[in-house]
CSV table of C-alpha atoms and ligand atoms in Angstrom, one decimal:
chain,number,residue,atom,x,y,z
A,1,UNK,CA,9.6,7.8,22.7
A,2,UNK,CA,7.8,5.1,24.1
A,3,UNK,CA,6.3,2.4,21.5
A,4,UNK,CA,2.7,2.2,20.4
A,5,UNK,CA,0.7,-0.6,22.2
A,6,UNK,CA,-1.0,-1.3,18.9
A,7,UNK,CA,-0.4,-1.6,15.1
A,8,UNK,CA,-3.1,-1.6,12.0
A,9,UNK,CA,-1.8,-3.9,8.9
A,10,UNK,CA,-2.8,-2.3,6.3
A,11,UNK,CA,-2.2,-5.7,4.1
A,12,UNK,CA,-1.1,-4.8,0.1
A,13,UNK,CA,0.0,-7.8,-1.2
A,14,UNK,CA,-3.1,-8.2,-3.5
A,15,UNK,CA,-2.8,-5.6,-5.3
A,16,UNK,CA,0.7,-4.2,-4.4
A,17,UNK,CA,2.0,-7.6,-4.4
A,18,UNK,CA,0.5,-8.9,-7.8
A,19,UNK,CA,0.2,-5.7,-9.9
A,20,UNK,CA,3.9,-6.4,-11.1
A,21,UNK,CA,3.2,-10.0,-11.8
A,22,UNK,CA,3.8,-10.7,-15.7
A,23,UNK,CA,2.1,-14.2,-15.5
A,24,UNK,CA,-1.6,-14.2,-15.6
A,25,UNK,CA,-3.2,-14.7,-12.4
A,26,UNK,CA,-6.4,-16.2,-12.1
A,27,UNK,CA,-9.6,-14.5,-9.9
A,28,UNK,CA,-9.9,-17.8,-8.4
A,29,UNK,CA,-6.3,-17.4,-6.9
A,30,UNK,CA,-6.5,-13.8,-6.5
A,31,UNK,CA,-10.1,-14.8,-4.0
A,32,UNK,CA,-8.1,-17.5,-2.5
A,33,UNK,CA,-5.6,-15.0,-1.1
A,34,UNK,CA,-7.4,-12.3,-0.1
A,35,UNK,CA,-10.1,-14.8,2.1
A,36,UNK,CA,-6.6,-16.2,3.3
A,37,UNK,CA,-5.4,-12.6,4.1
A,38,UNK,CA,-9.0,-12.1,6.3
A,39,UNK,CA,-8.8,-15.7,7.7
A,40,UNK,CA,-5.5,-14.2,9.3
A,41,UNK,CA,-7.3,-11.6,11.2
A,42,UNK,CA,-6.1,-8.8,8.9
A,43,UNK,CA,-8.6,-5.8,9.3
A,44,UNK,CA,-7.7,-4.1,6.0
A,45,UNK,CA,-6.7,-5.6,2.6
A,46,UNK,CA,-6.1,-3.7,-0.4
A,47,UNK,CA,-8.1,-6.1,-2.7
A,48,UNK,CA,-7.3,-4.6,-6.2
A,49,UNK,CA,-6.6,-1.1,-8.7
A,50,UNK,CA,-9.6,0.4,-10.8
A,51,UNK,CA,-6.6,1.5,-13.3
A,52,UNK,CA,-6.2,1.4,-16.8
A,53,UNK,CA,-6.0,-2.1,-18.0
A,54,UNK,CA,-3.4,-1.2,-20.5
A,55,UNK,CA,-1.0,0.5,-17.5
A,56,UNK,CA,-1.4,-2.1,-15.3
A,57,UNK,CA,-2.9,-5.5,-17.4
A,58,UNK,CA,-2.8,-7.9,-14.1
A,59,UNK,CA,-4.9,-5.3,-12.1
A,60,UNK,CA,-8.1,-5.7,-15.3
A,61,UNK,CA,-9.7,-8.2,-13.2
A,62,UNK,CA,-10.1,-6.3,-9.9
A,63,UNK,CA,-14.4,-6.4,-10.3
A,64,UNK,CA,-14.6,-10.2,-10.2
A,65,UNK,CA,-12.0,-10.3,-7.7
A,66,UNK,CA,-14.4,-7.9,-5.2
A,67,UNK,CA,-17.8,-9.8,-6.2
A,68,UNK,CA,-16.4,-13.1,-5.2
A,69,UNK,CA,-14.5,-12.4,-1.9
A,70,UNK,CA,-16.3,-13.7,1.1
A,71,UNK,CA,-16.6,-10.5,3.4
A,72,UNK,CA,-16.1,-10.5,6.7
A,73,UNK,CA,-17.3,-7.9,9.1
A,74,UNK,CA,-15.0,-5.4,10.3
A,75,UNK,CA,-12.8,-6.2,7.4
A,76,UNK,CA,-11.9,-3.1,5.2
A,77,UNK,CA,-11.5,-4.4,1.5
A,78,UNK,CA,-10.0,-1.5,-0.5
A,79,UNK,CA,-8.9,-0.7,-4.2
A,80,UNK,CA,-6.9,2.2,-5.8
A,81,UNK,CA,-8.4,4.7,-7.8
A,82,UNK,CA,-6.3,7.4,-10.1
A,83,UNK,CA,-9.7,9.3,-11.5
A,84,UNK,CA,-13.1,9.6,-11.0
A,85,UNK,CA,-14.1,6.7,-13.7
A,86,UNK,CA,-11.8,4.4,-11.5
A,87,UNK,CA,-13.7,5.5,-8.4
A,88,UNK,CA,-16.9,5.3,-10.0
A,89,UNK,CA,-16.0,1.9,-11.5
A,90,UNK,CA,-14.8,0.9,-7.7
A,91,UNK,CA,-18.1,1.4,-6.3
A,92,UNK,CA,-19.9,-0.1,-8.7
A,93,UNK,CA,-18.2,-3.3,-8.1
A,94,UNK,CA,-19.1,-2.7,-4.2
A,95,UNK,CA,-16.0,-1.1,-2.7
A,96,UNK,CA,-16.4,1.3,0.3
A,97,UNK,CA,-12.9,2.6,0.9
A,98,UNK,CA,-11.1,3.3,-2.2
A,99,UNK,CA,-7.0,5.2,-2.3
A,100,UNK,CA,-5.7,7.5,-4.4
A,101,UNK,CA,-2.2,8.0,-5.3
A,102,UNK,CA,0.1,11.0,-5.6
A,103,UNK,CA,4.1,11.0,-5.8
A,104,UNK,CA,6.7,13.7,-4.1
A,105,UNK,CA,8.2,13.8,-6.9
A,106,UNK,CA,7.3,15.1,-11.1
A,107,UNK,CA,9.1,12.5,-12.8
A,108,UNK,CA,7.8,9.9,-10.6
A,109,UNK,CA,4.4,10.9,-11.2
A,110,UNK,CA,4.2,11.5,-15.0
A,111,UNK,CA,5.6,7.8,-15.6
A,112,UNK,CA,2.5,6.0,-13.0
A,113,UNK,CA,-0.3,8.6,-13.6
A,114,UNK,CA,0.9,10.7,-16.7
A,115,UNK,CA,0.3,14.1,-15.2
A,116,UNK,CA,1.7,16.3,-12.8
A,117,UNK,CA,1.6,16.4,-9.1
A,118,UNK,CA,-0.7,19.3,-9.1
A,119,UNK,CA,-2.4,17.9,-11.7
A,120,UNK,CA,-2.9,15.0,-10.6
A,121,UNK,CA,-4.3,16.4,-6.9
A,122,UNK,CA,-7.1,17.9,-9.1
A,123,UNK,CA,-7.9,14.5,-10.3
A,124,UNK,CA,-8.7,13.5,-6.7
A,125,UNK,CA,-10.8,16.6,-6.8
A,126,UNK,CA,-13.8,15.3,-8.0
A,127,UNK,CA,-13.6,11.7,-6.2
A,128,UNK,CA,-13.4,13.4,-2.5
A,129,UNK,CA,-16.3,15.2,-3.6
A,130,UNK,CA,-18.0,12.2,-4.4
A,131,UNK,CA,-16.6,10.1,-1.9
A,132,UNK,CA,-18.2,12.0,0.7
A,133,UNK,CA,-21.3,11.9,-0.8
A,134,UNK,CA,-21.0,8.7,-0.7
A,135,UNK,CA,-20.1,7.9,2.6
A,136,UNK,CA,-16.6,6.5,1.4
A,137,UNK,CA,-13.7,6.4,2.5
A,138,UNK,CA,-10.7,7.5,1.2
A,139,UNK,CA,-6.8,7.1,2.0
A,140,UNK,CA,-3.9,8.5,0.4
A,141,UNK,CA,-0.8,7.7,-0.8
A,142,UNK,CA,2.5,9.4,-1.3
A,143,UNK,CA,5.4,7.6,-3.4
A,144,UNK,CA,8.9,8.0,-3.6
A,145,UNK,CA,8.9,9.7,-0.3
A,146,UNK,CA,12.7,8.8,0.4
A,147,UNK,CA,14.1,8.6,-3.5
A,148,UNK,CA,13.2,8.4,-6.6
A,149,UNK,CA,14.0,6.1,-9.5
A,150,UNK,CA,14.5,9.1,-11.9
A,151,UNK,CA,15.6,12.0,-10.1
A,152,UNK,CA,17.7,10.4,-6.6
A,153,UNK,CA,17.0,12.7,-3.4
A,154,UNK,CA,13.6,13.7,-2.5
A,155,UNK,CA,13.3,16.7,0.1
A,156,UNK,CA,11.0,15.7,3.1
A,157,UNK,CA,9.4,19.3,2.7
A,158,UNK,CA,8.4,18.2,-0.8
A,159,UNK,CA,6.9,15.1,0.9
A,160,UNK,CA,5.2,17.2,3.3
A,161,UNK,CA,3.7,19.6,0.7
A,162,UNK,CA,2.1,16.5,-0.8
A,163,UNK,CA,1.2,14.4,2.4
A,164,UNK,CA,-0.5,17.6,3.3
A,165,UNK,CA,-2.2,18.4,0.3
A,166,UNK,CA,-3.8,15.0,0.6
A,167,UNK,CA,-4.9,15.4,4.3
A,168,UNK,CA,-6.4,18.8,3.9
A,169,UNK,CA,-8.4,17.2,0.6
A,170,UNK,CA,-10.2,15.2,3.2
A,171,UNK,CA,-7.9,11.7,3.0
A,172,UNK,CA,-8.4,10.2,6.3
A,173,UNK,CA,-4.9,8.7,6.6
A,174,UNK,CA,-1.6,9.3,4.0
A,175,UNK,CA,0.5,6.5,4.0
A,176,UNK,CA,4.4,7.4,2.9
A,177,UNK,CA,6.0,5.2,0.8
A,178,UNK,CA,9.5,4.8,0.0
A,179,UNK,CA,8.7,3.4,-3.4
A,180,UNK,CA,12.6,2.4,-4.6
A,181,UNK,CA,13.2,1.3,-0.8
A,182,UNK,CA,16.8,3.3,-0.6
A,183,UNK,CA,15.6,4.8,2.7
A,184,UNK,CA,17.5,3.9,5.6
A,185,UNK,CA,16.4,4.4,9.1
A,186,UNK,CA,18.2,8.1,9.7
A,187,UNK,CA,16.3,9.5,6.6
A,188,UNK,CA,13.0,7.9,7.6
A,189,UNK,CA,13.0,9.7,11.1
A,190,UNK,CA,13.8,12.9,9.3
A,191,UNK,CA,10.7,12.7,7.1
A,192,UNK,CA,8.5,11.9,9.6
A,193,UNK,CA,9.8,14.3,11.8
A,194,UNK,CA,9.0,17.0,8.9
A,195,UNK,CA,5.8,15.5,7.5
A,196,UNK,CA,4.7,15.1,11.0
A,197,UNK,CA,4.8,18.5,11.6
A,198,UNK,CA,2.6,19.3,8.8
A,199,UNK,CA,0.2,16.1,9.0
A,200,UNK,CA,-1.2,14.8,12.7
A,201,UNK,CA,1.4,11.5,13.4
A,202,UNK,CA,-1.7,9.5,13.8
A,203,UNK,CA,-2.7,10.1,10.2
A,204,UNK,CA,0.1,8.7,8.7
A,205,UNK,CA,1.4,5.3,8.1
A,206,UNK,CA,4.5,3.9,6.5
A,207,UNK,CA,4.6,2.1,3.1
A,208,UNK,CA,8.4,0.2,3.0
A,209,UNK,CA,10.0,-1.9,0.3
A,210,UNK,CA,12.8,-3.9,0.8
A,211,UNK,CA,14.8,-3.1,-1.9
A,212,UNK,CA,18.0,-2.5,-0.2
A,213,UNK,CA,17.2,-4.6,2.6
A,214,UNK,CA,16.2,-1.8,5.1
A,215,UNK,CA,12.5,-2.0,5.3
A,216,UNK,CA,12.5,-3.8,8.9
A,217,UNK,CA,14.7,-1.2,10.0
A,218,UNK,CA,12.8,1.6,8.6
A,219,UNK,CA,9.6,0.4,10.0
A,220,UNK,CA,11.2,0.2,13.4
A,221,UNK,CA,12.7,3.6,12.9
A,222,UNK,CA,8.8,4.8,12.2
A,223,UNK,CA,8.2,3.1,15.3
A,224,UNK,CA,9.9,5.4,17.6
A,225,UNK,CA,8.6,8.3,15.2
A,226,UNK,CA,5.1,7.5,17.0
A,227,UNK,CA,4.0,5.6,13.3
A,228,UNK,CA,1.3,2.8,14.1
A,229,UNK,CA,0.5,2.0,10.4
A,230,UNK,CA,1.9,0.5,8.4
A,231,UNK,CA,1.0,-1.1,4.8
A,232,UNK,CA,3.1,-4.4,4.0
A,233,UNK,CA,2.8,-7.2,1.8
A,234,UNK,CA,2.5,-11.4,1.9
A,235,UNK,CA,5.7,-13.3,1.3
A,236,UNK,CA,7.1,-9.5,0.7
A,237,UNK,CA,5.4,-10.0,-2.7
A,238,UNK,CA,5.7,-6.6,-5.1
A,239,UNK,CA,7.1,-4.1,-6.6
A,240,UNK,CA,5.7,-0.7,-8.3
A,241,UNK,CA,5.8,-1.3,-12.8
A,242,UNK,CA,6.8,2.2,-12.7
A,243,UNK,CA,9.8,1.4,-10.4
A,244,UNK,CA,12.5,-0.3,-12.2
A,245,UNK,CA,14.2,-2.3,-9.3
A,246,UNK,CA,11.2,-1.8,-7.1
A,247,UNK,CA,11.0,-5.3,-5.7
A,248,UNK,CA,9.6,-6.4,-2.8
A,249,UNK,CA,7.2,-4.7,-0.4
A,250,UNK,CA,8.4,-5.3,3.4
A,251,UNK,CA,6.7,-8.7,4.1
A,252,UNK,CA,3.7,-9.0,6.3
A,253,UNK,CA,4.8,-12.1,8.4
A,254,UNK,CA,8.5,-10.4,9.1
A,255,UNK,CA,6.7,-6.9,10.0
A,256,UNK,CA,4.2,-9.4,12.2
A,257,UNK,CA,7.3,-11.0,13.8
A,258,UNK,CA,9.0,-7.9,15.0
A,259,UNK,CA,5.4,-6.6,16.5
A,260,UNK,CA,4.8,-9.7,18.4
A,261,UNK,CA,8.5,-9.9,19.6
A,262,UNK,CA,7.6,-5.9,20.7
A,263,UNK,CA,4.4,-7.3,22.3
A,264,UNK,CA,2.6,-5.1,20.1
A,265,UNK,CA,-1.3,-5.7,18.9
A,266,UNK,CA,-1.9,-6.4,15.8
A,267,UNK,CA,-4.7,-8.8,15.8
A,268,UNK,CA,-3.0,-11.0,13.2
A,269,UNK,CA,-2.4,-14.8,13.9
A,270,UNK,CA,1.3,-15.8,12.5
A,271,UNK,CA,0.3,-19.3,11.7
A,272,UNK,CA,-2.4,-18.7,9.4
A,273,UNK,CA,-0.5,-16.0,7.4
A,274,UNK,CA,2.5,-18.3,6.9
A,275,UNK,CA,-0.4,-20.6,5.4
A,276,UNK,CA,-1.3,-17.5,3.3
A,277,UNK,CA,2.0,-16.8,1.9
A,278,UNK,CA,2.5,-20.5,1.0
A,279,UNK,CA,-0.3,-21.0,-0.8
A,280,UNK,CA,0.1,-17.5,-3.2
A,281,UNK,CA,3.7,-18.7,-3.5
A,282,UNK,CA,2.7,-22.0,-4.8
A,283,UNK,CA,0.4,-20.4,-7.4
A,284,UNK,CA,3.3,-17.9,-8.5
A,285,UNK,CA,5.9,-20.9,-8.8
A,286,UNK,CA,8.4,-18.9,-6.9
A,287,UNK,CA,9.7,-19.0,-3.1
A,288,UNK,CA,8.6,-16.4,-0.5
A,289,UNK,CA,10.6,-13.4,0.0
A,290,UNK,CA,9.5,-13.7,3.6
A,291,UNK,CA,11.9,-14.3,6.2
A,292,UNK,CA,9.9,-15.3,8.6
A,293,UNK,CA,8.2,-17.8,6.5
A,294,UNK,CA,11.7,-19.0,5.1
A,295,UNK,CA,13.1,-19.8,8.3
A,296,UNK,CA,9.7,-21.6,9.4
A,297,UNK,CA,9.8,-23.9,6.1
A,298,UNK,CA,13.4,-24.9,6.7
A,299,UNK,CA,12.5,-26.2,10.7
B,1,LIG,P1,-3.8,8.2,-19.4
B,1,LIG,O1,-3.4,7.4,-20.6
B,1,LIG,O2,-3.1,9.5,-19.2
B,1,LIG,O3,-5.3,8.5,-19.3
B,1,LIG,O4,-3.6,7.4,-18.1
B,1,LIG,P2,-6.5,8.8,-20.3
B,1,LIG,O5,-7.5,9.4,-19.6
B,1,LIG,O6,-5.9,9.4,-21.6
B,1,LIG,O7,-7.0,7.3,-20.7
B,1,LIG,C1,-6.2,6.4,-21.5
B,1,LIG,C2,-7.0,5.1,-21.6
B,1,LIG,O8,-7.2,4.5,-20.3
B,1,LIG,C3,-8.4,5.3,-22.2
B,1,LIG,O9,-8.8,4.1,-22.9
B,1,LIG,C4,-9.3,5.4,-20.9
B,1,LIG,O10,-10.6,5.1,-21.1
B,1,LIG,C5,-8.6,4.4,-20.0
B,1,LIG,P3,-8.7,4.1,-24.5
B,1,LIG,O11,-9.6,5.2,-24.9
B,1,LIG,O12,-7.3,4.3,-24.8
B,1,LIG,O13,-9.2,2.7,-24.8
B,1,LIG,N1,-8.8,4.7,-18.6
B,1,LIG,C6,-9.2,3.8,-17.7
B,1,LIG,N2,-9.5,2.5,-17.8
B,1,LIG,C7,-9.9,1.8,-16.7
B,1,LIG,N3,-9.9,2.4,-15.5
B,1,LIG,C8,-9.6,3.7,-15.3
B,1,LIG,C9,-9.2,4.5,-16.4
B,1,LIG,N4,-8.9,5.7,-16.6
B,1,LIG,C10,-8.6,5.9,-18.0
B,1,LIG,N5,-9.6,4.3,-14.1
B,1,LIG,C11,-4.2,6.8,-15.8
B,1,LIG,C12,-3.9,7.9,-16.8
B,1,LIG,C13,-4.1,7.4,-14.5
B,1,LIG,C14,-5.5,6.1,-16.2
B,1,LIG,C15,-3.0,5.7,-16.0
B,1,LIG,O14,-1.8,6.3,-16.0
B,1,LIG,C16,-3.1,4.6,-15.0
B,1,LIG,O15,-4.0,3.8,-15.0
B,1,LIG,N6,-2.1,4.5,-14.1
B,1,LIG,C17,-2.1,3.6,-13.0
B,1,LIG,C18,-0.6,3.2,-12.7
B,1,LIG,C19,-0.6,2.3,-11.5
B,1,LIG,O16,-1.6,1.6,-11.1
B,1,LIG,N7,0.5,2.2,-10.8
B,1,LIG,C20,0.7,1.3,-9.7
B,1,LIG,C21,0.0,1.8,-8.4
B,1,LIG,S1,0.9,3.1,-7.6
B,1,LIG,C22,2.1,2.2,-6.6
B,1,LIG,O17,2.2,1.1,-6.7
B,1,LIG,C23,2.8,3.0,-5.5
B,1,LIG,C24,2.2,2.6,-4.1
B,1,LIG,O18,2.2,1.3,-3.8
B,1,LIG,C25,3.0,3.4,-3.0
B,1,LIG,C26,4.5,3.2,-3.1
B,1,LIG,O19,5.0,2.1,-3.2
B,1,LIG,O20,5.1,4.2,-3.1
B,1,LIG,C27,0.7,3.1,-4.0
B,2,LIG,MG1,4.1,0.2,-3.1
């Protein structure tokens, strides 16, 4: 399998990153980072979560966060949406691509959404149907797709069954995540090879956490899967609150690293991320779970 010439970032760490954050986080830093993130050259940023404030308290300000972002053109600046009042709430506040979220597996998805998978896929329902009256975009998003935090082992077909569901709603891309991060690189080819019978490999991106430190090869696994998206975070900020252990999305200077080393196109300019990652860092008080960036401080 040769290796794709080119890579989309699909950058998370606003809202992926800092959802799990306990300490409040001002929209003023929350702006900083994602005009940071754009400064970059990243072409799609996942600016924030119309959610329930009481699920997800650090997500409430997400509306002030998109009506003081300085947008640049050709930038995609997205937010998660679980049900029509948090799509309708999204555009309000100006968003024109919005996600929604499914699991691959039940217990998974009655502790994030509080419903079923089915049920939960006739949420989405009604915001495709308005979506597309719209003009919006929307991606999608399956969790746990290599494990789950309550029930282990999660089949690939039950992946697919989901990922598909998704595409055939009218998602435009489903991006796999493996929410705990216990994937390693064999299981991640499997899946892909499944879901990638059921869903075209060009619709599908890859969503890695580094729990068990096998994001980078998981990605690269993905890689030779013919996977050219793939959603990471700054300074491997994150974590999912409905994922106990669920720390750290893969970071997005390491995954940058590894595609410029490929010769890969990304579009994304190393130096200004690092610059990115330090300054979110400094407002969290805590060092970067970056690699890349690690390395680079300590020179
Ligand atoms: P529920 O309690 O079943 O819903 O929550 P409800 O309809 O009964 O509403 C409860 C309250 O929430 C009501 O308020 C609603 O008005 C309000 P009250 O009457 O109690 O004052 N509400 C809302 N408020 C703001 N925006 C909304 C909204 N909807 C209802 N959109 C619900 C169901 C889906 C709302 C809730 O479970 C929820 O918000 N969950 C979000 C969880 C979440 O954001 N998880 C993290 C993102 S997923 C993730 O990180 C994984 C991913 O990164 C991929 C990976 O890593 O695998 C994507
Ligand atoms: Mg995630």
């Amino acid at each position: 399998m040769t290796l794709p010439q080119q890579v989309r970032l699909v950058e998370v760490g606003p809202r992926d990153g800092l959802q799990n954050e306990a300490q409040p986080i001002s929209v003023a830093d929350k702006v900083r980072l994602v005009d940071a993130l754009s400064d970059a050259g990243l072409g799609y940023i996942e600016v924030g979560s119309f959610v329930s404030p009481k699920w997800v308290p650090q997500m409430a300000g997400s509306a002030e966060v998109f009506a003081q972002i300085r947008r640049q053109p050709g930038v995609t600046y997205a937010a998660l949406a679980p049900n029509l009042r948090g799509f309708e709430d999204a555009v309000a506040a100006g968003v024109k691509e919005v996600a929604v979220f499914a699991a691959a597996s039940e217990s998974f998805s009655q502790r994030n959404i509080n419903c079923s998978i089915s049920d939960s896929l006739a949420r989405f329902a009604p915001i495709m149907d308005a979506a597309k009256r719209q003009g919006i975009r929307v991606r999608g998003y399956v969790s746990c797709v290599l494990g789950c935090p309550y029930e282990g082992d999660v089949a690939p077909e039950q992946v697919a069954l989901v990922a598909r569901e998704l595409y055939a709603m009218g998602c435009y891309e489903v991006s796999l995540g493996d929410t705990i991060g216990t994937g390693t690189a064999g299981a991640t080819r499997r899946m892909f090879d499944v879901v990638g019978a059921q869903v075209p490999r060009d619709k599908l991106a890859g969503h890695f956490h580094d729990t068990y430190g096998q994001a980078m090869a998981n990605l690269y696994a993905s890689l030779l899967e013919g996977i050219a998206v793939f959603d990471s975070s700054i300074a491997g900020l994150g974590g999912c609150p409905y994922a106990k252990g669920a720390s750290g999305n893969v970071a997005t200077e390491d995954v940058l690293y590894l595609l410029n080393g490929l010769g890969i196109e990304t579009g994304v300019d190393l130096e200004r991320l690092l610059v990115a990652g330090q300054q979110i860092c400094t407002v969290l008080g805590r060092p970067t779970g970056s690699r890349v960036a690690k390395a680079r401080s300590a020179v």
